[in-house]
Amino acid sequence: MKKRKVVLVGTGFVGMSMAYSILNKGGVDELILIDIDKDKTIGEQMDLSHGLPFAPQKMVIKSGDYDECKDAQVVVITAGISQKPGQTRLELAETNTKIMKSITQNIMASRFDGVIVVASNPVDLMTYVVSKVSGLPKNQVFGSGTVLDTARLRYIMSDYLKISSKNIHAYIMGEHGDSSFVPWDNVYIGCKNIKDILKDNSLNKDLEKVHQDVVNSAYEIINKKKATYYGIGMALSTIVKAILDNENSILTVSTYLKEGQYGQDDIFIGVPAIINNSGVKGLLELHLNEEEQTKLNNSCKIIKEMRKNSIDKIIQL
């Protein structure tokens, strides 16, 4: 039986929130921590390991280096410069592109052939960078995309409707950022469409407020506590579990669109995808109305302009 081995690159707040979540959930045999700050990885390894007597299963936790990637099933990248208050995700792009390029080259030098999950921001662009530099098949590289945005949406809707978030089937699509959108025609509470539940005149106003609350929540958290990490840590551990357990789970990851999918080509963007041990098994392609398609096109345009203006040049250096 193949060893369930995960390598985490980046032991900041996001990476360690994921590691702590994995420690509590179990399902991983070996967790390797890599960071430019070697002492920090050793300290984090020690701290996590002291919690193993309370964990649901035995797990080996080690401070390591990139040679450990060679037999890993999953590598999760959370390294990079974090978002500052008032800074957009897209402003992070150039600095983090250089970091992603270096990290990916180190991973691939080990002859890694598993799945890479990217969580560094701006995630859609950084996933593109890792895919380009790694040369891995497109299904084996994807980003955390709008998985956290989607979780925020379901939480806020749950609070608004007083219905369990587990029975709210809704997605945030597009860029992990300000140009994201909700395809409301595809939102269901149980088996009933949201628009059949909210039939009063305030429907559009209510739905728009819900989406704005989702978009603004990250900025609000950053302003109050400087960073967000618990939610994305839980999201990443859920993604890792979906890969290791071959779940075929539907998650809104930043995945590769090709040959006219959603009217797009050659771009990584947040859409509902089926995740298993091969990475992205396929897309759950939703029907978008004209307004939603325009919003997705706008998200893709923003990303492609950034690629053309600076990202591709850095990759080619």
XYZ file of C-alpha atoms in Angstrom, residues 80-81 92-106 126 129 133 310-311 313-315 317:
26
model
C 5.271 33.435 -0.258
C 4.900 37.024 0.840
C 1.570 40.247 -4.659
C 2.065 38.633 -8.047
C 5.556 39.612 -9.164
C 7.331 38.873 -5.875
C 5.549 35.589 -5.322
C 6.136 34.477 -8.926
C 9.890 34.488 -8.269
C 9.355 32.496 -5.065
C 7.031 29.969 -6.773
C 9.487 29.472 -9.626
C 12.332 28.634 -7.249
C 10.194 26.333 -5.078
C 8.808 24.441 -8.074
C 12.259 23.895 -9.561
C 13.399 22.430 -6.236
C 0.651 31.263 -8.788
C 3.392 29.648 -12.557
C 7.619 25.627 -14.340
C 4.826 40.630 -16.047
C 4.378 37.000 -14.969
C 8.559 37.426 -18.390
C 9.603 36.368 -14.870
C 8.962 32.680 -15.655
C 14.117 34.532 -16.989
